Amino acid sequence: MIRAENLGKRFGDRAAVEALDLEVAPGEVFGLLGPNGAGKTTTVRMLTSLIAPTAGRAWVNGHAIGADDAAVRRSVGVLTEVPGLYARLTAAENLRFFGRLHSLDDLDARIRRFLTLLGLWERRDDRAGSFSKGMRQKLAIARTLLHDPPVVFLDEPTAALDPSAARVVRDFIAGLRDAGRAIVLCTHNLDEAQRLCNRIAIMQRTILKVGTAETLRAELAGDQLVVTIREVTPAARAAVVGGVGDAALTEVDGRFAIATAAPDALAPGLVRALVAAGADVLRVEVERPSLEAVYLDLVGEAAPADAEDAL
Amino acid sequence: MSWRRVRAIMAREGLEIRRNRMVLLSMSLLPLLMVGVVIGSLLTIAGLVPADLAKQGFVPPPGLAGMNLQAAVQVLVNDQNMLYLILTPTLLPIVIGAYSIIGEKETRSLEPLLATPVTTGEIVLGKTLAALIPAVLLGLLQFALAIAAIGAMTSAPVLAQAVRPLWVVGVFVAMPLLAGLSTLLAVVVSARVNDVRTAQAISSLVVLPIVGSGVAVLVGQIYLTTSVMVAASGALLVLDALVGWLAVRAFGRESILSRLG
Ligand SMILES: Nc1ncnc2c1ncn2[C@@H]1O[C@H](COP(=O)(O)OP(=O)(O)OP(=O)(O)O)[C@@H](O)[C@H]1O
Ligand SMILES: [Mg+2]
């Protein structure tokens, strides 16, 4: 559905995006995660034929970027970073305008369907300028999807939303995914990425790493088996050390954390040994590093200094 | 070129214009003023009697020979004002035209618009027509009011002179073409600058030569006849097409989006 090969964009002598490869299948939500100025919006703009790449090639819904831009624009729905609605037009008029640009026929029915889905039907005749931030975002989402595009780009869709509205939008995105759309989701919300995305790309000018939330976490540090006992006796400690062999072991206040690739293989024997040593086992848990840890490990704690982005 | 999309753009611009009372109001001011000028100048010469005119040695131009002297003066005054009526609509679409593209960039609605299948030509045509149509309508209304005033304040022969072919061609052909030219120039400027105020300032400057050529006629550099008006209209048509083509060229979809404000 979406394919990019070695895609790049320079603004003057600054490379905003470099050597970017990606592939998104129908029915997949592909997350673009990255700090401010990482090039997420630039990537979306290239893949929607809004700006021309300075390197590489890309195809959307089978149409080549740069060669067949009209067809690309017909296939995509894009939720831009800023809603960009017409403030003097009502919600329904905003949608009607875009529907007509897409030459849609059953426009009234579509407008009704999307405004209802996003909870704006009652406000259809109010001007968009009178809407709250979140309502504007919802109207922009309706505008993005009005023409049922097979490929959808969402640039921070839940950034302005309250938790319950964000949830409505997330459920909505999950519905789109299940309906077979290919979706690119830019977000700063790691939890959202984890819950919605089939695959996540962590990007900083280029894609640093891509995979499912699971594989990304596993790749960083692997799992930890954590066993907590009531009281640490020398016998208990000996049992742990004897049981785990040379696996990396840390011990804090009766809590033994063992880094291992196979916690399931390790746990039963370890518990048996501890019980045999007379220890009271309180908890046995498997801990995975959070996506946040993976993210910070890859992009660094500090956002890149970029004066323009601070404006 | 899809007329459906052009109409969609026009309809949306039309809605915005109708909902922006100040724009409509400021557009209507100049035409109303011009009707006032037509009435005012007829009132000013009302006191002149044929005897005085003859004493001052006023000789009517050849075309008006045989007309009574007062009527001949009225015709000359009307002719001058008629030229103003053709020129003023040129100024009306500038505000809307200059806003049309850079304005959408400033409100951030340009990016979603450019992400739809709409072509650059359709955007330029739709926006140009949306700014031009109210200007032309106001120009025609202004003409109708002026003719009504002339009919009420003068005699039938004077009225007949005000609607002779020269002015019919001027008002119905040259005026829209002239206003179209200034609209297109304003759209070109709107696509090339970085903010609305600059667009409006530059557009007003760009239109000056157009108005200037009209003034040249007034001070007698060019003698207006129906054939001069028809020729001028033909030239304007070519110019309009040229500037229209330029406007589509000037509209770099990417550069407008990524140029820093
Ligand atoms: N029109 C432009 N002209 C010059 N530089 C630009 C332009 N647009 C983007 N950039 C630069 O490209 C880089 C990537 O910007 P981009 O907007 O794609 O980042 P982003 O990942 O979307 O960031 P954010 O999370 O803040 O939205 C930044 O360094 C930015 O300054
Ligand atoms: Mg961004």
XYZ file of C-alpha atoms and ligand atoms in Angstrom:
604
model
C 0.000 0.000 0.000
C 2.779 2.379 0.949
C 6.389 1.852 0.012
C 9.326 4.194 0.341
C 12.864 3.510 -0.812
C 15.749 5.617 0.350
C 13.422 8.611 0.668
C 15.037 11.911 1.606
C 14.215 15.599 1.923
C 16.617 18.476 2.311
C 15.630 22.032 3.123
C 18.614 24.058 2.000
C 21.571 22.322 3.579
C 19.583 20.747 6.400
C 18.460 17.167 5.870
C 15.010 16.768 7.401
C 14.649 13.153 6.314
C 17.327 10.816 5.045
C 17.502 7.306 3.609
C 14.057 6.354 4.805
C 12.712 2.938 3.852
C 9.315 1.743 4.870
C 6.511 -0.497 3.784
C 2.970 -0.460 5.116
C 0.428 -3.137 4.272
C -3.360 -2.862 4.093
C -4.916 -3.431 7.507
C -1.795 -2.211 9.224
C -1.219 0.763 11.505
C 2.367 1.900 11.124
C 3.527 4.179 13.913
C 6.072 6.935 13.376
C 7.580 7.799 16.710
C 10.218 10.418 17.175
C 11.171 13.602 18.957
C 10.244 17.088 17.752
C 11.901 17.836 14.450
C 12.540 14.166 13.693
C 10.968 14.501 10.251
C 7.598 12.821 10.820
C 5.519 15.594 9.292
C 7.996 15.972 6.446
C 7.678 12.249 5.729
C 3.881 12.477 5.697
C 4.020 15.481 3.382
C 6.256 13.610 0.959
C 4.053 10.523 0.986
C 0.956 12.646 0.286
C 2.604 14.469 -2.656
C 2.495 17.798 -0.848
C 6.238 18.286 -1.078
C 8.634 16.571 -3.428
C 11.361 14.313 -2.059
C 14.906 15.355 -2.871
C 16.020 11.728 -2.889
C 14.558 8.266 -3.250
C 11.238 6.957 -4.489
C 7.869 6.093 -3.023
C 4.563 4.583 -4.053
C 1.166 5.013 -2.463
C -1.653 2.668 -3.429
C 0.396 1.707 -6.476
C 0.912 5.295 -7.668
C 4.405 6.764 -7.818
C 5.051 9.940 -5.846
C 6.118 12.688 -8.235
C 4.866 10.928 -11.352
C 1.219 10.366 -10.522
C 0.453 12.929 -7.848
C -3.201 13.375 -8.768
C -3.816 9.652 -8.274
C -1.857 9.703 -5.016
C -4.014 12.552 -3.705
C -7.168 10.682 -4.647
C -6.027 7.638 -2.645
C -4.988 9.318 0.565
C -6.693 10.992 3.460
C -4.401 13.131 5.538
C -4.998 14.593 8.950
C -2.562 17.482 8.949
C -0.649 18.595 12.012
C -2.976 21.621 12.379
C -6.697 21.075 11.626
C -6.816 24.035 9.157
C -10.600 24.306 8.982
C -12.554 27.180 7.482
C -13.648 29.060 10.586
C -16.508 30.947 8.919
C -18.004 27.747 7.530
C -20.138 25.368 9.571
C -19.015 21.825 10.311
C -21.256 20.464 7.558
C -20.119 23.111 5.066
C -16.470 22.307 5.746
C -17.111 18.653 4.947
C -19.287 19.470 1.955
C -16.474 21.508 0.419
C -13.975 18.677 0.718
C -16.519 16.125 -0.435
C -17.083 18.145 -3.589
C -13.342 18.401 -4.232
C -13.286 14.601 -4.071
C -16.317 14.451 -6.406
C -18.357 12.401 -3.925
C -21.947 11.667 -4.820
C -23.726 10.525 -1.664
C -22.360 13.531 0.174
C -25.234 14.200 2.581
C -25.232 10.618 3.785
C -21.473 10.646 4.255
C -21.479 13.920 6.138
C -24.173 12.586 8.423
C -22.329 9.315 8.978
C -19.000 10.879 9.911
C -20.380 13.713 11.998
C -22.482 11.198 13.909
C -19.553 8.824 14.383
C -17.441 11.610 15.841
C -20.226 13.050 17.961
C -20.583 16.321 16.056
C -23.919 15.786 14.320
C -25.785 18.021 16.764
C -23.315 20.800 16.045
C -23.340 20.430 12.265
C -24.716 23.915 11.664
C -22.320 25.665 14.023
C -19.319 27.427 12.577
C -16.030 25.597 12.928
C -14.553 28.777 14.408
C -16.772 28.330 17.452
C -15.525 24.801 18.121
C -13.195 23.745 20.921
C -9.742 22.427 20.054
C -10.866 18.824 20.380
C -14.014 19.352 18.317
C -11.922 20.913 15.570
C -9.645 17.912 15.627
C -12.637 15.590 15.313
C -14.014 17.595 12.419
C -10.612 17.420 10.734
C -10.636 13.647 11.230
C -14.066 13.484 9.587
C -12.678 15.526 6.698
C -9.729 13.120 6.397
C -11.932 10.061 6.084
C -14.942 11.463 4.227
C -13.908 9.967 0.887
C -13.054 6.539 2.348
C -9.386 6.680 1.353
C -7.542 3.349 1.280
C -4.446 5.030 2.702
C -4.682 7.255 5.759
C -2.056 9.518 7.315
C -2.716 10.802 10.807
C -0.297 13.391 12.168
C -0.783 13.379 15.938
C -4.526 12.699 15.877
C -5.078 12.664 19.625
C -2.743 15.505 20.584
C -5.538 17.962 21.396
C -8.043 15.541 22.824
C -9.276 14.808 26.332
C -8.831 11.196 27.465
C -12.306 10.063 26.529
C -12.222 11.786 23.144
C -8.762 10.340 22.546
C -10.210 6.957 23.251
C -13.044 7.458 20.778
C -10.478 8.407 18.141
C -8.266 5.426 18.975
C -11.195 3.037 18.689
C -11.969 4.708 15.421
C -8.430 4.140 14.141
C -8.609 0.517 15.226
C -11.825 0.232 13.221
C -10.120 1.652 10.145
C -7.303 -0.803 10.552
C -9.729 -3.683 10.807
C -11.466 -2.403 7.685
C -8.227 -2.949 5.784
C -6.915 0.581 5.468
C -3.200 1.236 5.525
C -2.562 3.795 8.231
C 0.497 5.841 9.119
C 0.195 7.296 12.586
C 2.582 9.972 13.846
C 2.493 10.267 17.580
C 4.403 11.282 20.665
C 2.227 9.063 22.786
C 4.090 5.810 23.419
C 1.124 4.160 25.034
C -1.018 4.977 22.033
C 1.606 3.630 19.650
C 1.837 0.446 21.664
C -1.892 -0.110 21.701
C -2.704 0.753 18.109
C 0.279 0.057 15.933
C 1.073 -3.246 14.326
C 4.579 -1.931 13.837
C 6.389 1.041 15.245
C 9.249 2.928 13.639
C 11.395 5.037 15.868
C 12.724 7.816 13.711
C 15.204 10.603 13.989
C 15.812 11.901 10.472
C 15.755 8.300 9.364
C 14.171 5.173 10.781
C 16.434 3.996 13.575
C 14.537 0.855 14.353
C 11.283 -0.722 13.318
C 9.287 -3.614 14.710
C 6.327 -4.537 16.839
C 6.229 -3.058 20.316
C 7.203 -6.519 21.568
C 10.246 -6.998 19.379
C 11.450 -3.457 20.007
C 11.381 -4.018 23.745
C 12.930 -7.438 23.537
C 15.700 -6.138 21.350
C 16.777 -3.514 23.802
C 17.393 -5.379 27.000
C 15.424 -8.592 26.940
C 13.186 -9.750 29.747
C 13.864 -9.930 33.445
C 12.631 -12.597 35.800
C 11.970 -10.982 39.170
C 11.529 -13.107 42.276
C 10.644 -11.534 45.589
C 11.098 -13.459 48.866
C 10.211 -12.468 52.434
C 13.642 -12.730 53.978
C 17.016 -13.202 52.346
C 18.996 -15.950 54.073
C 22.412 -17.182 52.915
C 20.730 -20.448 51.936
C 18.164 -18.656 49.836
C 20.850 -16.556 48.138
C 22.854 -19.660 47.423
C 19.786 -21.292 45.930
C 19.285 -18.346 43.541
C 22.912 -18.122 42.528
C 23.061 -21.883 42.060
C 19.823 -21.920 40.055
C 20.544 -19.135 37.570
C 24.158 -19.890 36.881
C 25.955 -17.028 35.188
C 22.808 -15.084 34.167
C 23.073 -11.403 35.117
C 21.699 -11.084 38.611
C 20.866 -8.037 40.716
C 19.553 -8.161 44.252
C 17.756 -5.369 46.119
C 15.851 -5.834 49.417
C 14.882 -9.431 48.888
C 14.135 -8.836 45.257
C 16.204 -10.806 42.794
C 16.131 -9.609 39.184
C 17.590 -11.969 36.604
C 18.022 -10.920 32.983
C 17.113 -13.857 30.786
C 15.849 -14.606 27.331
C 13.730 -17.510 28.618
C 12.055 -16.684 31.937
C 9.580 -19.552 31.577
C 12.380 -22.121 31.525
C 14.061 -20.609 34.539
C 11.176 -19.884 36.907
C 9.975 -23.377 38.029
C 13.420 -24.685 39.036
C 14.287 -21.424 40.792
C 11.102 -21.471 42.854
C 11.661 -25.139 43.802
C 15.205 -24.382 44.933
C 14.069 -21.388 46.996
C 11.307 -23.365 48.677
C 13.767 -26.146 49.404
C 16.065 -23.544 50.984
C 13.242 -22.531 53.307
C 12.445 -19.168 51.683
C 8.912 -17.721 51.508
C 8.354 -16.801 47.827
C 6.059 -13.762 47.658
C 5.979 -13.004 43.934
C 7.424 -14.282 40.681
C 7.144 -11.787 37.795
C 8.458 -11.231 34.312
C 9.361 -7.589 33.613
C 9.873 -6.162 30.192
C 11.559 -2.840 29.535
C 8.972 -0.211 28.612
C 8.697 1.174 25.117
C 9.698 4.454 26.670
C 13.004 2.961 27.732
C 13.588 1.696 24.207
C 12.663 5.066 22.779
C 14.915 7.020 25.095
C 17.725 4.593 24.516
C 17.482 5.163 20.761
C 16.856 8.874 20.467
C 18.590 10.015 23.614
C 17.022 11.801 26.558
C 17.456 15.266 25.139
C 15.474 16.442 22.150
C 17.712 17.836 19.434
C 18.357 21.526 19.718
C 16.241 23.060 16.979
C 15.427 26.676 17.613
C 12.725 26.858 14.945
C 10.757 24.052 16.469
C 10.586 25.804 19.789
C 8.578 28.643 18.290
C -10.147 20.932 -15.364
C -13.208 19.870 -13.375
C -15.951 22.477 -13.291
C -17.411 20.769 -10.278
C -14.274 21.495 -8.273
C -14.010 25.042 -9.641
C -17.602 25.611 -8.561
C -16.857 24.103 -5.146
C -14.016 26.583 -4.657
C -16.176 29.482 -5.842
C -19.046 28.471 -3.584
C -16.806 28.257 -0.546
C -15.149 31.604 -1.220
C -18.585 33.090 -1.831
C -19.818 31.847 1.532
C -16.811 33.323 3.299
C -17.207 36.666 1.533
C -20.918 36.843 2.342
C -20.162 36.084 5.963
C -17.508 38.757 6.147
C -19.648 41.885 6.200
C -16.687 44.247 6.354
C -15.246 43.014 3.073
C -18.561 43.403 1.256
C -19.138 46.790 2.814
C -15.734 48.143 1.884
C -16.178 46.781 -1.653
C -19.518 48.543 -2.090
C -18.264 51.907 -0.877
C -16.362 52.942 -4.000
C -19.177 52.153 -6.496
C -21.654 54.099 -4.381
C -19.230 56.990 -4.278
C -18.915 56.904 -8.074
C -22.692 57.092 -8.506
C -22.520 60.091 -6.198
C -19.893 61.648 -8.462
C -22.119 61.156 -11.528
C -25.046 62.851 -9.777
C -22.853 65.545 -8.258
C -21.261 66.589 -11.536
C -24.638 66.831 -13.274
C -25.854 69.044 -10.415
C -22.756 71.220 -10.713
C -23.360 72.032 -14.369
C -27.122 72.388 -13.954
C -26.749 76.143 -13.494
C -24.990 76.691 -16.801
C -27.337 78.153 -19.413
C -26.747 77.848 -23.181
C -26.315 81.622 -23.562
C -23.395 81.696 -21.091
C -21.790 78.732 -22.773
C -21.999 80.375 -26.158
C -20.558 83.573 -24.714
C -17.616 81.607 -23.334
C -17.027 80.308 -26.823
C -17.922 76.663 -26.086
C -18.117 74.706 -29.303
C -19.531 71.145 -29.051
C -17.393 68.422 -30.594
C -18.369 67.323 -34.122
C -20.299 64.272 -32.947
C -22.616 66.432 -30.909
C -23.197 69.169 -33.446
C -26.822 70.125 -33.557
C -27.379 69.292 -29.910
C -28.305 72.128 -27.607
C -25.255 73.446 -25.821
C -26.309 72.457 -22.297
C -27.003 68.897 -23.379
C -23.622 68.753 -25.115
C -21.866 69.742 -21.906
C -23.812 67.100 -20.001
C -22.702 64.476 -22.512
C -19.053 65.482 -22.150
C -19.242 65.310 -18.358
C -21.007 61.954 -18.461
C -18.434 60.568 -20.868
C -15.688 61.380 -18.445
C -17.548 59.779 -15.540
C -18.372 56.719 -17.624
C -14.687 56.073 -17.929
C -14.398 56.190 -14.145
C -17.229 53.686 -13.921
C -15.260 51.320 -16.129
C -12.043 51.787 -14.180
C -13.247 51.608 -10.566
C -14.287 47.908 -10.561
C -10.610 47.203 -11.249
C -9.870 48.161 -7.662
C -12.658 46.110 -6.074
C -11.380 42.508 -6.315
C -7.897 43.341 -5.042
C -8.651 42.800 -1.373
C -10.177 39.373 -1.953
C -7.714 38.358 -4.652
C -4.680 39.339 -2.615
C -5.991 37.362 0.357
C -6.982 34.311 -1.648
C -3.873 32.132 -1.391
C -1.618 33.602 1.259
C -4.696 34.021 3.463
C -5.318 30.295 3.345
C -1.702 29.666 4.169
C -1.993 31.885 7.224
C -5.095 30.116 8.509
C -3.403 26.780 7.728
C -6.240 25.561 5.545
C -3.992 25.475 2.472
C -2.321 22.173 3.329
C -5.539 20.127 3.606
C -6.756 21.816 0.420
C -3.602 20.922 -1.509
C -3.849 17.338 -0.296
C -7.092 16.873 -2.269
C -7.271 16.073 -5.989
C -7.914 19.745 -6.826
C -5.502 21.061 -9.486
C -3.628 24.354 -9.356
C -5.578 25.641 -12.369
C -8.863 24.865 -10.647
C -7.790 26.686 -7.491
C -6.631 29.763 -9.422
C -9.739 29.875 -11.619
C -12.135 29.293 -8.727
C -10.552 31.928 -6.543
C -10.272 34.444 -9.392
C -13.920 34.068 -10.356
C -14.987 34.270 -6.715
C -13.260 37.642 -6.326
C -14.219 38.873 -9.792
C -17.933 38.121 -9.789
C -18.897 40.411 -6.885
C -16.688 43.145 -8.365
C -18.348 42.883 -11.767
C -21.824 42.743 -10.223
C -21.067 45.878 -8.232
C -19.665 47.493 -11.390
C -22.872 46.709 -13.296
C -25.026 47.921 -10.416
C -23.011 51.108 -10.333
C -23.586 51.565 -14.074
C -27.307 50.872 -13.751
C -27.647 53.448 -10.959
C -25.631 55.997 -12.909
C -27.804 55.482 -16.010
C -30.929 55.822 -13.873
C -29.602 59.108 -12.478
C -28.703 60.394 -15.949
C -32.148 59.423 -17.221
C -33.818 61.267 -14.359
C -31.630 64.395 -14.508
C -31.132 64.940 -18.258
C -32.904 64.664 -21.567
C -33.409 61.645 -23.820
C -30.611 62.585 -26.259
C -28.121 62.831 -23.380
C -29.246 59.455 -22.033
C -28.883 57.969 -25.500
C -25.271 59.148 -25.588
C -24.595 57.470 -22.226
C -25.668 54.096 -23.598
C -24.088 54.420 -27.031
C -22.051 51.383 -28.261
C -18.778 52.809 -26.915
C -20.013 52.585 -23.333
C -22.002 49.391 -23.782
C -18.838 47.646 -24.973
C -16.869 49.441 -22.265
C -19.121 48.401 -19.390
C -20.079 44.903 -20.474
C -16.809 43.782 -22.073
C -13.842 45.967 -21.131
C -14.833 46.474 -17.494
C -15.033 42.742 -16.605
C -11.833 42.038 -18.534
C -10.055 44.870 -16.765
C -11.281 43.739 -13.362
C -10.284 40.188 -14.298
C -6.775 41.375 -15.033
C -6.382 43.045 -11.668
C -7.870 39.991 -9.898
C -5.413 37.673 -11.594
C -2.515 39.975 -10.764
C -3.637 40.018 -7.132
C -3.794 36.203 -7.135
C -0.275 36.011 -8.601
C 0.962 38.303 -5.851
C -0.946 36.292 -3.245
C 0.842 33.145 -4.363
C 4.280 34.715 -4.127
C 4.409 36.702 -0.910
C 4.657 35.690 2.723
C 1.815 37.555 4.357
C -1.572 39.054 3.653
C -0.675 42.682 4.228
C 2.264 42.561 1.831
C -0.005 40.918 -0.735
C -2.537 43.705 -0.475
C 0.071 46.447 -0.611
C 1.841 45.007 -3.650
C -1.405 44.206 -5.467
C -2.579 47.786 -5.127
C 0.694 48.948 -6.669
C 0.498 46.438 -9.486
C -2.943 47.696 -10.446
C -1.780 51.306 -10.694
C -0.630 51.061 -14.342
C -4.067 49.749 -15.298
C -5.772 52.719 -13.729
C -3.012 54.933 -15.114
C -3.826 53.955 -18.691
C -7.399 55.047 -18.023
C -6.181 58.371 -16.716
C -4.125 58.786 -19.888
C -7.386 58.615 -21.796
C -8.887 61.232 -19.491
C -6.143 63.736 -20.112
C -6.639 63.192 -23.803
C -3.634 61.087 -24.710
C -5.843 58.494 -26.347
C -9.042 59.445 -28.127
C -11.791 56.958 -27.239
C -14.016 55.617 -29.972
C -16.000 52.410 -30.155
C -13.293 50.781 -32.257
C -10.599 51.804 -29.749
C -12.743 50.247 -27.000
C -13.203 47.012 -28.977
C -9.484 46.845 -29.722
C -8.642 47.501 -26.089
C -11.022 44.721 -25.052
C -9.302 42.342 -27.428
C -5.915 43.267 -26.003
C -7.281 42.815 -22.470
C -8.556 39.350 -23.332
C -5.073 38.333 -24.457
C -3.526 39.899 -21.356
C -6.009 38.116 -19.100
C -5.138 34.780 -20.658
C -1.441 35.521 -20.288
C -1.663 36.553 -16.659
C -3.963 33.579 -15.965
C -1.278 31.270 -17.288
C 1.282 33.140 -15.220
C -0.871 32.780 -12.109
C -0.924 28.989 -12.436
C 2.845 29.079 -12.958
C 3.415 31.374 -10.003
C 1.538 28.977 -7.735
C 4.206 26.530 -6.625
C 2.257 24.116 -4.457
C 5.309 23.031 -2.507
C 7.012 26.388 -2.216
C 3.891 28.039 -0.820
C 3.601 25.374 1.841
C 7.217 25.199 2.864
C 8.248 28.812 2.445
C 8.696 30.183 5.915
C 6.275 32.947 6.835
N 9.529 24.283 5.207
C 10.631 24.003 5.852
N 11.754 24.723 5.641
C 12.896 24.433 6.293
N 13.033 23.444 7.186
C 11.961 22.691 7.452
C 10.695 22.926 6.805
N 9.820 22.021 7.274
C 10.470 21.261 8.162
N 11.763 21.653 8.279
C 12.793 21.047 9.153
O 12.762 19.657 8.967
C 12.952 18.995 10.212
C 11.809 18.014 10.430
O 10.611 18.705 10.665
P 9.216 17.970 10.838
O 8.158 19.008 10.921
O 9.088 16.942 9.784
O 9.395 17.256 12.247
P 8.341 16.409 13.104
O 8.942 15.083 13.330
O 7.010 16.454 12.472
O 8.348 17.219 14.470
P 7.154 17.487 15.534
O 7.083 16.305 16.409
O 7.641 18.683 16.265
O 5.903 17.748 14.762
C 13.057 20.080 11.251
O 14.414 20.294 11.509
C 12.471 21.282 10.597
O 13.042 22.466 11.066
Mg 5.198 17.121 13.076
